[in-house]
Tab-separated table of C-alpha atoms and ligand atoms in Angstrom:
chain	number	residue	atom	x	y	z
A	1	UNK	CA	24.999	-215.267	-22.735
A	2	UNK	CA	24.709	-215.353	-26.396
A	3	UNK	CA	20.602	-215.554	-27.869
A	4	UNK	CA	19.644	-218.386	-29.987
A	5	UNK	CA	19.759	-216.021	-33.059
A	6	UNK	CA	23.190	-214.376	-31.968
A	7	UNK	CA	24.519	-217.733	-32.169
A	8	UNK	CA	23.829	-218.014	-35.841
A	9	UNK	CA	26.467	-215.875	-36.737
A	10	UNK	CA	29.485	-217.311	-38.284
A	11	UNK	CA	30.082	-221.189	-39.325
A	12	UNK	CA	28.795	-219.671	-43.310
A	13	UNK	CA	29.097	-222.270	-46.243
A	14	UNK	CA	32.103	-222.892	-48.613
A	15	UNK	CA	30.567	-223.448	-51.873
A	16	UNK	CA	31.938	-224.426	-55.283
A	17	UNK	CA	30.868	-222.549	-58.376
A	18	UNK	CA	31.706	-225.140	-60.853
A	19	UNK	CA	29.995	-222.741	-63.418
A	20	UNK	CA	33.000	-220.447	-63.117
A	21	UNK	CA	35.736	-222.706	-62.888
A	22	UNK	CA	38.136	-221.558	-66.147
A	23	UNK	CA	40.038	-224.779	-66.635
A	24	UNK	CA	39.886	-228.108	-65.125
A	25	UNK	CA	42.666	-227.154	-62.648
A	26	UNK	CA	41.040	-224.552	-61.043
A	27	UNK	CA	38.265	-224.687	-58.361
A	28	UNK	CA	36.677	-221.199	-57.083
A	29	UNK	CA	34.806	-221.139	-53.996
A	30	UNK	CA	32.545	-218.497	-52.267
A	31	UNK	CA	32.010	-218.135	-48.988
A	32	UNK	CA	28.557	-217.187	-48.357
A	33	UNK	CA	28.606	-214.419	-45.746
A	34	UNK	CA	24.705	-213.425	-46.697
A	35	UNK	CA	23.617	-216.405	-44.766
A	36	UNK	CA	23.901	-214.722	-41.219
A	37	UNK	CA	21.367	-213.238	-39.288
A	38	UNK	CA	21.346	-209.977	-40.662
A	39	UNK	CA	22.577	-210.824	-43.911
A	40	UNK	CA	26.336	-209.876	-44.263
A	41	UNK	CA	29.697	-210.108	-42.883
A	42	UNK	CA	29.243	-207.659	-40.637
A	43	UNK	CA	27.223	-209.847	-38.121
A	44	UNK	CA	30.543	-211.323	-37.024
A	45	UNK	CA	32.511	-208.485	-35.856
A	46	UNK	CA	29.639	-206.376	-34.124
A	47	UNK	CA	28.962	-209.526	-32.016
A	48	UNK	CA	32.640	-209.591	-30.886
A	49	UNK	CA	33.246	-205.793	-30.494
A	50	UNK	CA	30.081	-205.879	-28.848
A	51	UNK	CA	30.546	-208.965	-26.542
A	52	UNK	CA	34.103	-207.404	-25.988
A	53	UNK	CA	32.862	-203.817	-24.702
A	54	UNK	CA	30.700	-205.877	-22.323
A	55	UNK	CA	33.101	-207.437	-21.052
A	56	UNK	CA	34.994	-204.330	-20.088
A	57	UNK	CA	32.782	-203.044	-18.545
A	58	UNK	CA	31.744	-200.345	-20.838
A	59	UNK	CA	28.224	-200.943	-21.992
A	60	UNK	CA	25.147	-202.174	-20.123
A	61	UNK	CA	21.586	-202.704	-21.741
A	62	UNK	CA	19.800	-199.216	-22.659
A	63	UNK	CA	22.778	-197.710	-23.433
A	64	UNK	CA	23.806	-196.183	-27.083
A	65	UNK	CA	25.941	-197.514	-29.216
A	66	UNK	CA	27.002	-195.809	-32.137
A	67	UNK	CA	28.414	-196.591	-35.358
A	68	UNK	CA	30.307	-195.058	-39.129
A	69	UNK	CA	28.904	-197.621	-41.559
A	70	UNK	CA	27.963	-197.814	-45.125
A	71	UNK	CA	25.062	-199.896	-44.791
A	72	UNK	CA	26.020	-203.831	-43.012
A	73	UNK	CA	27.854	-202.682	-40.166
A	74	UNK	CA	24.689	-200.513	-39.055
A	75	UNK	CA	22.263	-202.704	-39.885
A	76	UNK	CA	24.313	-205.979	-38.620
A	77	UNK	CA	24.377	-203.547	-35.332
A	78	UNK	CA	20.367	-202.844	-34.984
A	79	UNK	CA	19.834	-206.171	-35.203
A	80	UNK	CA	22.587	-207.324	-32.364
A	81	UNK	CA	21.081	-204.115	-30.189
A	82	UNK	CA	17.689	-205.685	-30.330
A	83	UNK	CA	19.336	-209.079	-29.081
A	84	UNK	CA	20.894	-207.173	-26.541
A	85	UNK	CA	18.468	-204.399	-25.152
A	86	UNK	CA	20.837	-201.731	-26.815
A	87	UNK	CA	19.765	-198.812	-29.215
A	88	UNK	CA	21.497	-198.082	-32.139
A	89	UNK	CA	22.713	-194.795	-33.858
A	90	UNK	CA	24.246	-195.314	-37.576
A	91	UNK	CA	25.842	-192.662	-39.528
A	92	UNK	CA	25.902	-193.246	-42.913
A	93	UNK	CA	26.834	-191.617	-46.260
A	94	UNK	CA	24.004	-190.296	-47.922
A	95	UNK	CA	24.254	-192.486	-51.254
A	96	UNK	CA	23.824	-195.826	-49.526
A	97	UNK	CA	21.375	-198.362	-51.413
A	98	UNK	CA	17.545	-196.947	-50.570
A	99	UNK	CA	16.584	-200.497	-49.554
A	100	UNK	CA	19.276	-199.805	-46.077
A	101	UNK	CA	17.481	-196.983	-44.626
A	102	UNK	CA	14.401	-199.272	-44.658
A	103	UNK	CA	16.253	-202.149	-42.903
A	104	UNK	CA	17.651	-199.539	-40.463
A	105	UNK	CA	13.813	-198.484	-39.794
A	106	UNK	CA	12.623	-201.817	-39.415
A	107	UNK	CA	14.753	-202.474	-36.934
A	108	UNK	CA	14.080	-198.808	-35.226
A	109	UNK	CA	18.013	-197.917	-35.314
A	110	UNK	CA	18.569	-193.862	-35.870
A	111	UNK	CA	20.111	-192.542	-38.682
A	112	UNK	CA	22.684	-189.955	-39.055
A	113	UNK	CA	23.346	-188.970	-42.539
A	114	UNK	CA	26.578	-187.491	-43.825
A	115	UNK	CA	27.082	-185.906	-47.237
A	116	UNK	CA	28.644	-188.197	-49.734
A	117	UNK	CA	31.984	-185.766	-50.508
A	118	UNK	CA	32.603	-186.481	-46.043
A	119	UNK	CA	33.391	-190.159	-47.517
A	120	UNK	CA	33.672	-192.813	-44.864
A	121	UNK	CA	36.361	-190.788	-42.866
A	122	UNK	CA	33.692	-188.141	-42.394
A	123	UNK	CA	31.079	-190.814	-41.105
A	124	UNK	CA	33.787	-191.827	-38.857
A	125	UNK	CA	34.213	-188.228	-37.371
A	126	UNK	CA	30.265	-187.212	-36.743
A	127	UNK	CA	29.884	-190.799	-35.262
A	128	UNK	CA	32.530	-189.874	-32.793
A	129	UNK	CA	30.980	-186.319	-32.284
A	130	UNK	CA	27.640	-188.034	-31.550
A	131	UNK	CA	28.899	-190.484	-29.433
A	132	UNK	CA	31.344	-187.591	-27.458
A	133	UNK	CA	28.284	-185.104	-27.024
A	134	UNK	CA	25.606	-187.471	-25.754
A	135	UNK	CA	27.966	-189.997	-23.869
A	136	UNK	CA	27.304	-193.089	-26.357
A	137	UNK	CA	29.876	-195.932	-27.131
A	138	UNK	CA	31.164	-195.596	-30.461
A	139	UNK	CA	32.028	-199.367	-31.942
A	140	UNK	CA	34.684	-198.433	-34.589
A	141	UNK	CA	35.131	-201.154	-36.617
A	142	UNK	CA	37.931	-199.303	-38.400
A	143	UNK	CA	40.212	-199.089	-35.914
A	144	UNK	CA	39.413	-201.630	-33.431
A	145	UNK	CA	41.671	-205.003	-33.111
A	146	UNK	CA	38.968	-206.751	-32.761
A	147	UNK	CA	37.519	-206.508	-36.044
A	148	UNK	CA	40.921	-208.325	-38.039
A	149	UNK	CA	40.664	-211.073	-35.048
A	150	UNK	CA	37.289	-211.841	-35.358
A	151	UNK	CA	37.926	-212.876	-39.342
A	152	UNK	CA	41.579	-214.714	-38.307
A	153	UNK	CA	39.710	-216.916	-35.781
A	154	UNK	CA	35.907	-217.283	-37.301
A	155	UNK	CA	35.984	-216.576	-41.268
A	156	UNK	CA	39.796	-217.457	-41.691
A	157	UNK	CA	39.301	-220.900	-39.207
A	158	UNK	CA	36.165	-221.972	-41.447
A	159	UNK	CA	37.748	-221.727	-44.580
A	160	UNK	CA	40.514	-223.855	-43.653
A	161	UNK	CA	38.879	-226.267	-41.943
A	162	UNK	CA	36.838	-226.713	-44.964
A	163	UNK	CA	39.734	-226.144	-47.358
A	164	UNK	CA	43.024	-226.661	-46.353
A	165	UNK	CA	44.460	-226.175	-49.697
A	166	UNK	CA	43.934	-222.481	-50.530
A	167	UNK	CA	45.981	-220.958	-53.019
A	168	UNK	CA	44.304	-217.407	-53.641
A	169	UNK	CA	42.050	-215.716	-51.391
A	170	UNK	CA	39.816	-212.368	-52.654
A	171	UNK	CA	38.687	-210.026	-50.583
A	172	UNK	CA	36.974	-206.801	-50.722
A	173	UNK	CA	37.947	-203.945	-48.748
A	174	UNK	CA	36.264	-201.914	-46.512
A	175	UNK	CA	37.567	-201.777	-43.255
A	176	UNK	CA	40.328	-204.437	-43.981
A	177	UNK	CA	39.570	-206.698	-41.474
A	178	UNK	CA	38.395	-209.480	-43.247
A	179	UNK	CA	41.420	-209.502	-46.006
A	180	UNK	CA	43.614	-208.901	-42.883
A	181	UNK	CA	42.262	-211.549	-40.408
A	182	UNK	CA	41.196	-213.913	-42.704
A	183	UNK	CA	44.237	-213.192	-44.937
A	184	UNK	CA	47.134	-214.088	-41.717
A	185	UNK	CA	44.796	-217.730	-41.007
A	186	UNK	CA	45.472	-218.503	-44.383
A	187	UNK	CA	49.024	-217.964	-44.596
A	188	UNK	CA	49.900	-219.757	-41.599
A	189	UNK	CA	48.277	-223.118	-43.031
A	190	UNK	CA	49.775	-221.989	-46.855
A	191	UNK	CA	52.856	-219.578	-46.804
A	192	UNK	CA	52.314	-219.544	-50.335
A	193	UNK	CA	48.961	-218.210	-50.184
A	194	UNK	CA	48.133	-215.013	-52.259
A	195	UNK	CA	46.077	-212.608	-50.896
A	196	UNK	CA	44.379	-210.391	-53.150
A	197	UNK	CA	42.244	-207.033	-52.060
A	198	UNK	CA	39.553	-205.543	-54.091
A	199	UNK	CA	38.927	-202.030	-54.248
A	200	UNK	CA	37.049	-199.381	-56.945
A	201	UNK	CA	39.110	-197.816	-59.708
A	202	UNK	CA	39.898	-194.116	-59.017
A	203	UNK	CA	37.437	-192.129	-60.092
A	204	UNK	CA	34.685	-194.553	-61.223
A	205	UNK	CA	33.048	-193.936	-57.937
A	206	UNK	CA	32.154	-197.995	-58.546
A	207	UNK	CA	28.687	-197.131	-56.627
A	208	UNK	CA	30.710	-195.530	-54.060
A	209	UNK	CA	33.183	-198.017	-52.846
A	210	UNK	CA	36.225	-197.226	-50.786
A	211	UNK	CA	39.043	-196.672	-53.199
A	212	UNK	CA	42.199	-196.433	-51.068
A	213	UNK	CA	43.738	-193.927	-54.057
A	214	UNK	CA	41.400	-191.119	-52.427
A	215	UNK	CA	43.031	-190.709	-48.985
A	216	UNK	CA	41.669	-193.244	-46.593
A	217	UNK	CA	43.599	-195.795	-45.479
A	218	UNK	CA	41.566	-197.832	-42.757
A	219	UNK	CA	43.645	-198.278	-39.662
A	220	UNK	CA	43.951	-202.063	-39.468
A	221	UNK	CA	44.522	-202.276	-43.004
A	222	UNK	CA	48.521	-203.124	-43.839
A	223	UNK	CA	48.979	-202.802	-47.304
A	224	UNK	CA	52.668	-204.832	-47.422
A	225	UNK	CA	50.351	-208.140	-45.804
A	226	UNK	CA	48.481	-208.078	-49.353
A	227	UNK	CA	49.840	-209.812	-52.565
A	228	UNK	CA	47.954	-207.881	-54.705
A	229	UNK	CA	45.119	-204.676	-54.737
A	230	UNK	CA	42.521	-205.608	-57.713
A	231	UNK	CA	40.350	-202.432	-59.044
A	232	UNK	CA	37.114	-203.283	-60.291
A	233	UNK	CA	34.353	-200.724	-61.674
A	234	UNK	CA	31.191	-200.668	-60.643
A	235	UNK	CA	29.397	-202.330	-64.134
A	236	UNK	CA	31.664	-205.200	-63.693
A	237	UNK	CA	31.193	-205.944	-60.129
A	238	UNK	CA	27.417	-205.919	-61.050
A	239	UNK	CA	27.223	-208.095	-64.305
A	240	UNK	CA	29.667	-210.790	-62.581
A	241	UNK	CA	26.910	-210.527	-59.434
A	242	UNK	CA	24.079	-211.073	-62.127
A	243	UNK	CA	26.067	-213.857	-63.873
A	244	UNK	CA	26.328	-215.625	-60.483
A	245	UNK	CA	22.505	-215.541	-60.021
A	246	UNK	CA	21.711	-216.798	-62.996
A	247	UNK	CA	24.222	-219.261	-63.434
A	248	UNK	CA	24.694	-220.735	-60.378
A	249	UNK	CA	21.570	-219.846	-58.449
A	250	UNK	CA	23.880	-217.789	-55.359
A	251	UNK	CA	22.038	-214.560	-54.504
A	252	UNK	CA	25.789	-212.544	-55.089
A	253	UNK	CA	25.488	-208.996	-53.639
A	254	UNK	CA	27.768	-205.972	-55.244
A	255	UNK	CA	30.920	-206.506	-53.639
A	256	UNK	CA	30.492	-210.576	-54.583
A	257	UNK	CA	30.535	-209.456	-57.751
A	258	UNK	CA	33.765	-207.786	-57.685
A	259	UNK	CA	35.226	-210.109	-55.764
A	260	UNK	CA	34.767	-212.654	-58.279
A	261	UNK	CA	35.255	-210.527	-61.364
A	262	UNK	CA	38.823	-210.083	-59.617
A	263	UNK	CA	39.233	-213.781	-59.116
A	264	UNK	CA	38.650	-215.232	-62.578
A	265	UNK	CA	41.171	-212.318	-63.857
A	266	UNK	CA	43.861	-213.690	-61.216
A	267	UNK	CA	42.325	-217.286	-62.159
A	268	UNK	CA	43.756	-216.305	-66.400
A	269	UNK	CA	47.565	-216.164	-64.433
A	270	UNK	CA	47.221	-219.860	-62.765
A	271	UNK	CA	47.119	-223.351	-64.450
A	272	UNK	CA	45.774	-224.760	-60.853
A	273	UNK	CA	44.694	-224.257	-57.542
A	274	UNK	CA	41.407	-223.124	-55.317
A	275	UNK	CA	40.627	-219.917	-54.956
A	276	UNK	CA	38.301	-218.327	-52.203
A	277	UNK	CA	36.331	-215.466	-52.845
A	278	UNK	CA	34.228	-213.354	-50.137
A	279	UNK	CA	30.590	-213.162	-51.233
A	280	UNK	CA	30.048	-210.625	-47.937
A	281	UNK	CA	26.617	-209.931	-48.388
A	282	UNK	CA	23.951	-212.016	-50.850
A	283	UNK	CA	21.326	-209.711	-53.254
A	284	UNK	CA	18.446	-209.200	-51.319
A	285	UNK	CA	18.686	-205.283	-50.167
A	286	UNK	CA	19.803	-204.584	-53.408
A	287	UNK	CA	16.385	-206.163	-55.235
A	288	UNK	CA	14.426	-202.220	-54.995
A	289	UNK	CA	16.780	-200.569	-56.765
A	290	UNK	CA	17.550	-203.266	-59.646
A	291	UNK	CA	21.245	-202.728	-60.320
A	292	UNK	CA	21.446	-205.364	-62.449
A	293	UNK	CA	19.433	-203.951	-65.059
A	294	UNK	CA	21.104	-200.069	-64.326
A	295	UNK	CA	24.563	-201.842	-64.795
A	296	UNK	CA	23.582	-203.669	-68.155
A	297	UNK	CA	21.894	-200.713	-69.282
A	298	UNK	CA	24.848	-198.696	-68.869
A	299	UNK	CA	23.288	-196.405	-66.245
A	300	UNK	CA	25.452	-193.723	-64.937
A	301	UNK	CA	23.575	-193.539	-61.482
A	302	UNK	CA	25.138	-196.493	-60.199
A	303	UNK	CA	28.238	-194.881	-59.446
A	304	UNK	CA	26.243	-192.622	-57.296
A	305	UNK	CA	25.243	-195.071	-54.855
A	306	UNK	CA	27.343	-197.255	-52.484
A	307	UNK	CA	27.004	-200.389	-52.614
A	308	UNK	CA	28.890	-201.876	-49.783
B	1	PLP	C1	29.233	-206.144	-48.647
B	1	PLP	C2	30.584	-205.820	-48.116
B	1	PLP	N1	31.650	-206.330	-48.737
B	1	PLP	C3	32.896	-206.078	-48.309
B	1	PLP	C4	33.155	-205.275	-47.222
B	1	PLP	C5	34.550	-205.045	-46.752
B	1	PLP	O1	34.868	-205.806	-45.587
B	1	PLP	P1	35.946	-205.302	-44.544
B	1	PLP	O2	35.331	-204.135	-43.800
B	1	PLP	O3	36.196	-206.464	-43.648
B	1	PLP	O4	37.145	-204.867	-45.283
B	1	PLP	C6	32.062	-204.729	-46.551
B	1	PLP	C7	32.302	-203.803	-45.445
B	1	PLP	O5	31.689	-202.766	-45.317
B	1	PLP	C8	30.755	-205.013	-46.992
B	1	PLP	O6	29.674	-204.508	-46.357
């Protein structure tokens, strides 16, 4: 049975920022993942891969699950484990935000670090080494189904129910499940949709995002089901974030930020239409290390650490 808190996840706001519209024809929406339990986007698919596992078979309370993240997926994780009577083992790349160890402590989850230059495919290959030598589950939310389903019948279903009319949809991407799942909803409603995905430029490190351009290509990711691949640097991402705040009063997170800096460049193409933008995760665990200020004072350490 799902817990009263478990059963937060999901059914996240549409919300209008008026502020940003560019010209009267064009509406911009965000859809405000930091409202779940745990803060991100991530509660949504470690509930299902989780709920799925059980139902296999496969994992029964005090067991160990373990998980490649770079900060949501483990921490969305520690906080569904304590739900669920399961521990939690995270391996994550050691430039991560400061502020996610302490969430991952606070919720007593282990952590695994990895060295940065590993990137995400090395966090995927230790977290399968841990979870091989001690018998644990691994989750993989980079190659498991479940991950693009979860967004094409939760995230993708909410945004059409409260929008039918999408004409551009921006994503960030990580794993590729959301701009996947969420992406295939979409188009069945609006063959026209565009789908845009939103990764670093190549060699900016933006704060460590995934660019595809370095050699991983996440598993459920098809890159001929996208209309479009946006780069965005790491300043950007967090001066559109800090514009949000301020104007509009939205606790953006990094990734929000580039997600929207890519949708009012798309928005300078179109005389009309909505577009959707994924705010995945809001500000909050970002507040300690004040990349706002780094980002407007030009500070070369933000492309050091990842921010999503
Ligand atoms: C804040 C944030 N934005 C975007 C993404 C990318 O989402 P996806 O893994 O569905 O591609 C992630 C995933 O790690 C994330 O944590």
């Amino acid at each position: 049975m799902t817990s009263e808190l478990l059963s937060l996840i999901g059914n996240t706001p549409l919300v209008e920022l008026a502020r940003f519209s560019p010209k009267p024809g064009i509406r911009i929406f965000a859809k405000l993942e930091g409202q779940n339990p745990s803060g991100s986007v991530k509660d949504r698919i470690v509930l299902a891969m989780v709920e799925q596992a059980e139902r296999n078979g496969v994992l029964k309370p005090g067991d160990t699950i373990v998980e490649a993240s770079s900060g949501n997926t483990g921490i969305a994780l520690a906080m569904v484990g304590k739900q669920k009577g399961y521990n939690v083992k995270v391996v994550i790349p050691r430039q991560v935000a400061p502020s996610i160890k302490d969430i991952l402590d606070l919720y007593e989850a282990e952590v695994v670090w990895c060295e940065p230059v590993a990137g995400m495919k090395g966090a995927i290959d230790i977290a399968r080494e841990e979870a091989n030598a001690d018998g644990h589950y691994l989750l993989g939310q980079f190659s498991d189904a479940t991950n693009v389903q979860t967004h094409y019948h939760g995230t993708g279903r909410e945004i059409v129910e409260a929008l039918p009319d999408v004409d551009v949809f921006v994503a960030g991407i990580g794993t590729g499940g959301t701009v996947m799942g969420v992406g295939k909803r979409l188009r069945e409603t609006n063959p026209d949709v565009r789908i845009i995905g939103v990764e670093p430029r190549l060699g900016e490190q933006v704060q460590g995002l995934r660019s595809l351009s370095e050699g991983f290509i996440p598993p459920l990711l098809e890159l001929d089901q996208l209309d479009g691949r946006f780069l965005v640097d790491s300043a950007a991402a967090m001066e559109t974030a800090h514009n949000v705040i301020r104007a509009e009063g939205v606790m953006a997170g990094a990734s929000a930020g580039a997600t929207l800096h890519a949708a009012l460049r798309v928005a300078e193409r179109m005389d009309k239409g909505n577009i959707v933008v994924m705010f995945s995760d809001g500000a909050w665990k970002y507040l300690p290390a004040q990349p706002w200020a780094a980002a407007a004072e030009g500070d070369e350490s933000l492309d050091e650490t990842h921010w999503w």
